[in-house]
Tab-separated table of C-alpha atoms in Angstrom:
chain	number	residue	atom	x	y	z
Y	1	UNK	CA	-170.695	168.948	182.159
Y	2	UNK	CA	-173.801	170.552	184.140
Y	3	UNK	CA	-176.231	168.151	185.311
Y	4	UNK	CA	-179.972	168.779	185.288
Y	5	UNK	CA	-181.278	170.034	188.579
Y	6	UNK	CA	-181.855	167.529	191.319
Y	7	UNK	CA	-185.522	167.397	190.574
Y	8	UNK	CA	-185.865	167.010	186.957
Y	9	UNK	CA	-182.931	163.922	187.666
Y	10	UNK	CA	-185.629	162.505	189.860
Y	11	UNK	CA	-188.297	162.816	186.955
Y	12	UNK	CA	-185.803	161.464	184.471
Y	13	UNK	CA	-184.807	158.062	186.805
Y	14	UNK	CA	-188.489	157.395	187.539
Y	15	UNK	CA	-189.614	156.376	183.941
Y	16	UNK	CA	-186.210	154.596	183.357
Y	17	UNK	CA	-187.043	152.406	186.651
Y	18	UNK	CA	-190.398	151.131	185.576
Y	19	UNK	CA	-189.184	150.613	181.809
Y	20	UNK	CA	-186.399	148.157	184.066
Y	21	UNK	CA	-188.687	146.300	186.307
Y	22	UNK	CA	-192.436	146.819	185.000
Y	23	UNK	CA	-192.842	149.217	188.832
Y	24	UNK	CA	-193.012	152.288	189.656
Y	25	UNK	CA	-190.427	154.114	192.313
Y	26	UNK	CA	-190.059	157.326	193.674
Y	27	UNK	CA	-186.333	158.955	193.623
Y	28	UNK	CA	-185.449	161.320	196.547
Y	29	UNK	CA	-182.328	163.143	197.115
Y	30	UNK	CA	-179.981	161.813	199.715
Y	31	UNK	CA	-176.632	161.665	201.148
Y	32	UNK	CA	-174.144	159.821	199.622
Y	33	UNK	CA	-174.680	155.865	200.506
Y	34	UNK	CA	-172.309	153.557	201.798
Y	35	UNK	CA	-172.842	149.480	201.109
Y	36	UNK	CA	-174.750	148.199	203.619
Y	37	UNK	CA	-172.395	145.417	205.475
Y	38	UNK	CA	-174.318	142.072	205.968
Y	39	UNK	CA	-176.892	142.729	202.805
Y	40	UNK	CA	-176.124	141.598	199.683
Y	41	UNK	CA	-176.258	144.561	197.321
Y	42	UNK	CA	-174.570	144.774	193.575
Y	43	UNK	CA	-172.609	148.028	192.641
Y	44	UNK	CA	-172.370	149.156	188.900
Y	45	UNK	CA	-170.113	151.790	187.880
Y	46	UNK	CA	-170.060	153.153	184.320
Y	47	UNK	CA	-167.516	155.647	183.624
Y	48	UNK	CA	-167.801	158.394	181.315
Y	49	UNK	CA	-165.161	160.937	180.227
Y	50	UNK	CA	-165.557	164.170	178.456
Y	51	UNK	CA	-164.183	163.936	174.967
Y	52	UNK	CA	-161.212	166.585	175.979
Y	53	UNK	CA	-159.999	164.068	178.673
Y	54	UNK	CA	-160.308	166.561	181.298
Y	55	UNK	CA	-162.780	165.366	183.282
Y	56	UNK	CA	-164.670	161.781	184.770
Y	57	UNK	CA	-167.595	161.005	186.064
Y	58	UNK	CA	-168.979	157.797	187.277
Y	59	UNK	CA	-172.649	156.795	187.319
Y	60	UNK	CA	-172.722	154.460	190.102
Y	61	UNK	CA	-175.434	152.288	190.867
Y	62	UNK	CA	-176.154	150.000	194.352
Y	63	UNK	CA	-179.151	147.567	193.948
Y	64	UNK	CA	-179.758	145.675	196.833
Y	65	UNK	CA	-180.452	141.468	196.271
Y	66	UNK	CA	-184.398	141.810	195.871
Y	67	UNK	CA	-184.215	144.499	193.321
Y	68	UNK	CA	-181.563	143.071	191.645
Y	69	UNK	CA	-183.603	140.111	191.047
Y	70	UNK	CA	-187.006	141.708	190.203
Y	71	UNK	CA	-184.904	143.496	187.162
Y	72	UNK	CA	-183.781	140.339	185.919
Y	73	UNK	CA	-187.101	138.159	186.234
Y	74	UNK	CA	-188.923	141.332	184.195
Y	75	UNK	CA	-186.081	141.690	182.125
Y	76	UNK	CA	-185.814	138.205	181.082
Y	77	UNK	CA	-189.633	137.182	181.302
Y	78	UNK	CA	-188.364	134.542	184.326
Y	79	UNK	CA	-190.257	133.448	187.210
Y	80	UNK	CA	-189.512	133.858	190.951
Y	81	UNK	CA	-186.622	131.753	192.082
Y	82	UNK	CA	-184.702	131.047	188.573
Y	83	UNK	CA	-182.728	133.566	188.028
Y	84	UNK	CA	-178.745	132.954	187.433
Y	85	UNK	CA	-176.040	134.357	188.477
Y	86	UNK	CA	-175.337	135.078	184.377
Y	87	UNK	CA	-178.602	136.613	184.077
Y	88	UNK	CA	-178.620	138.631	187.386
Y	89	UNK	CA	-175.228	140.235	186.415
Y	90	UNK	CA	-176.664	141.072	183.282
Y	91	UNK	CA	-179.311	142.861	184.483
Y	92	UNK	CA	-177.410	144.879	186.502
Y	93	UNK	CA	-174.900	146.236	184.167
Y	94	UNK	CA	-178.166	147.334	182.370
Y	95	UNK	CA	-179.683	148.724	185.218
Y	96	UNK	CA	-176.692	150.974	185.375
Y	97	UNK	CA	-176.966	151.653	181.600
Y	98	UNK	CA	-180.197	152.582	181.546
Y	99	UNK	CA	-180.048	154.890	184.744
Y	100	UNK	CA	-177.251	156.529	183.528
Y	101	UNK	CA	-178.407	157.499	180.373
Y	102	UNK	CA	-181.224	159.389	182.414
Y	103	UNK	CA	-178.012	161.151	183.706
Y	104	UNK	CA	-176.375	161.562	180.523
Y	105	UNK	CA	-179.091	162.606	178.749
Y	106	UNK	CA	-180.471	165.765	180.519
Y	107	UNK	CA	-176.540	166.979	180.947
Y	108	UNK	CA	-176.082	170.413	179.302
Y	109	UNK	CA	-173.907	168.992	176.630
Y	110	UNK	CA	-174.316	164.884	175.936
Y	111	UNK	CA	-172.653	165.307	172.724
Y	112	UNK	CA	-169.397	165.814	174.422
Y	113	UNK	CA	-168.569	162.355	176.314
Y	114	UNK	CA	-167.376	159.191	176.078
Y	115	UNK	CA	-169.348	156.459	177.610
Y	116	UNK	CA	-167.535	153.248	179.202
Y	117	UNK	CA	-168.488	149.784	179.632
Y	118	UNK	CA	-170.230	149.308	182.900
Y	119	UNK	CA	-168.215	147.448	185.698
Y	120	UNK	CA	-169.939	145.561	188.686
Y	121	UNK	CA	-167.208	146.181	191.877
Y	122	UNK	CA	-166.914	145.421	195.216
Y	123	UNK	CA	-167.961	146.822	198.593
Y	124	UNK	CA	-164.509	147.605	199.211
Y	125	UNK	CA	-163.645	149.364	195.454
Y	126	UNK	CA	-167.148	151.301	196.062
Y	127	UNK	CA	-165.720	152.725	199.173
Y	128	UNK	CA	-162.623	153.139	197.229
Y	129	UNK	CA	-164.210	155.490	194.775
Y	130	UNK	CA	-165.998	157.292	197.143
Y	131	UNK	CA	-162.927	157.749	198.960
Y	132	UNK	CA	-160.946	159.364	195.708
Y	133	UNK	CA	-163.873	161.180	194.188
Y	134	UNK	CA	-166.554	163.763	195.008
Y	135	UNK	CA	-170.443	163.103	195.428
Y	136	UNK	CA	-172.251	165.250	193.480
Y	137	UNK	CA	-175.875	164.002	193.626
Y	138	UNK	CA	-177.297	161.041	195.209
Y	139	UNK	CA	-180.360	159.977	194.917
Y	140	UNK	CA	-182.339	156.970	196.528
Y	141	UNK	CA	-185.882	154.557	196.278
Y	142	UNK	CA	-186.118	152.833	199.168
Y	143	UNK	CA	-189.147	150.821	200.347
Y	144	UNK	CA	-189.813	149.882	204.164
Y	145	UNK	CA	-185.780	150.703	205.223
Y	146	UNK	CA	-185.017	148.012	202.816
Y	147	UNK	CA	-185.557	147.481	198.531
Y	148	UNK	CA	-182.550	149.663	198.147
Y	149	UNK	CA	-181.390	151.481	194.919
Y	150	UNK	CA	-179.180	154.211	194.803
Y	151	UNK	CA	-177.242	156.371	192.154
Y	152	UNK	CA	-174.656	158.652	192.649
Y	153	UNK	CA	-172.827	160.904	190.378
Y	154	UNK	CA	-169.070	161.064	191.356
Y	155	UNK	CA	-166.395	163.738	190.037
Y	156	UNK	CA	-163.445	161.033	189.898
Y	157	UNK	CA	-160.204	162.568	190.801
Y	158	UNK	CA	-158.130	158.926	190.146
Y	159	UNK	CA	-159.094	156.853	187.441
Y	160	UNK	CA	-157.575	153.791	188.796
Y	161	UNK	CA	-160.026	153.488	191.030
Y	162	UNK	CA	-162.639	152.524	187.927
Y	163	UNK	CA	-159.894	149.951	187.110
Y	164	UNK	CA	-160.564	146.487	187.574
């Protein structure tokens, strides 16, 4: 599966951001990001295989707390402050969705995968996966050091570690 170049990724998240929280964000290319210790930060992962079985990929997705929120209040038409926990995972999972289908959709081939559920994991089975797969583009918004999103295409060498 190629991916679309770096740039035209960029151009594909951008619209797929505001269509999630009603604002606009700039994507830039980046290292691959670790969770930041001491924030609170959700990580999505939605796996998808090509058809043949030869080869995952994982679409993973860190939103920090703030952003997290602001997708869920536009996505469910709440105010500030009442959002639960329900709700907020929700709007996660579809964060990671959505994103990834601005992945999926400017690959070479989409016709030729099979698209998992998404799965929100842990600081610890992030690292995991980074540890047993390889970074192939990461890109980041980030406002002020902080207002963090990130997604990262992995090669996954282990599929256990998209096991729950």
């Amino acid at each position: 599966m190629s991916l679309i170049p770096i740039q035209n990724l960029a151009s594909q998240l951008e619209p797929a951001w505001a269509f999630l929280s009603g604002h606009e964000r700039h994507f830039e290319p980046t290292e691959v990001q670790p969770p930041r210790a001491g924030e609170r930060e959700h990580r999505v992962v939605l796996p998808v295989k090509l058809l043949d079985g030869q080869r995952l990929i994982a679409v993973a997705v860190i939103l920090d707390q703030d952003q997290a929120e602001a997708v869920a209040r536009f996505m469910f038409g709440q105010p500030e402050g009442e959002i639960n926990e329900a709700d907020l995972q929700d709007a996660c999972l579809e964060t990671c969705n959505v994103l990834a289908s601005s992945v999926i959709k400017g690959c070479e081939n989409p016709n030729v995968i099979d698209i998992g559920l998404p799965l929100e994991v842990s600081a610890e089975k992030y690292l995991d996966l980074q540890s047993h797969a390889i970074a192939r583009v990461t890109l980041m918004s980030e406002i002020d050091q902080e207002h963090r999103i990130v997604v990262t295409v992995f090669d996954v060498n282990d599929q256990s570690v998209l096991e729950s």
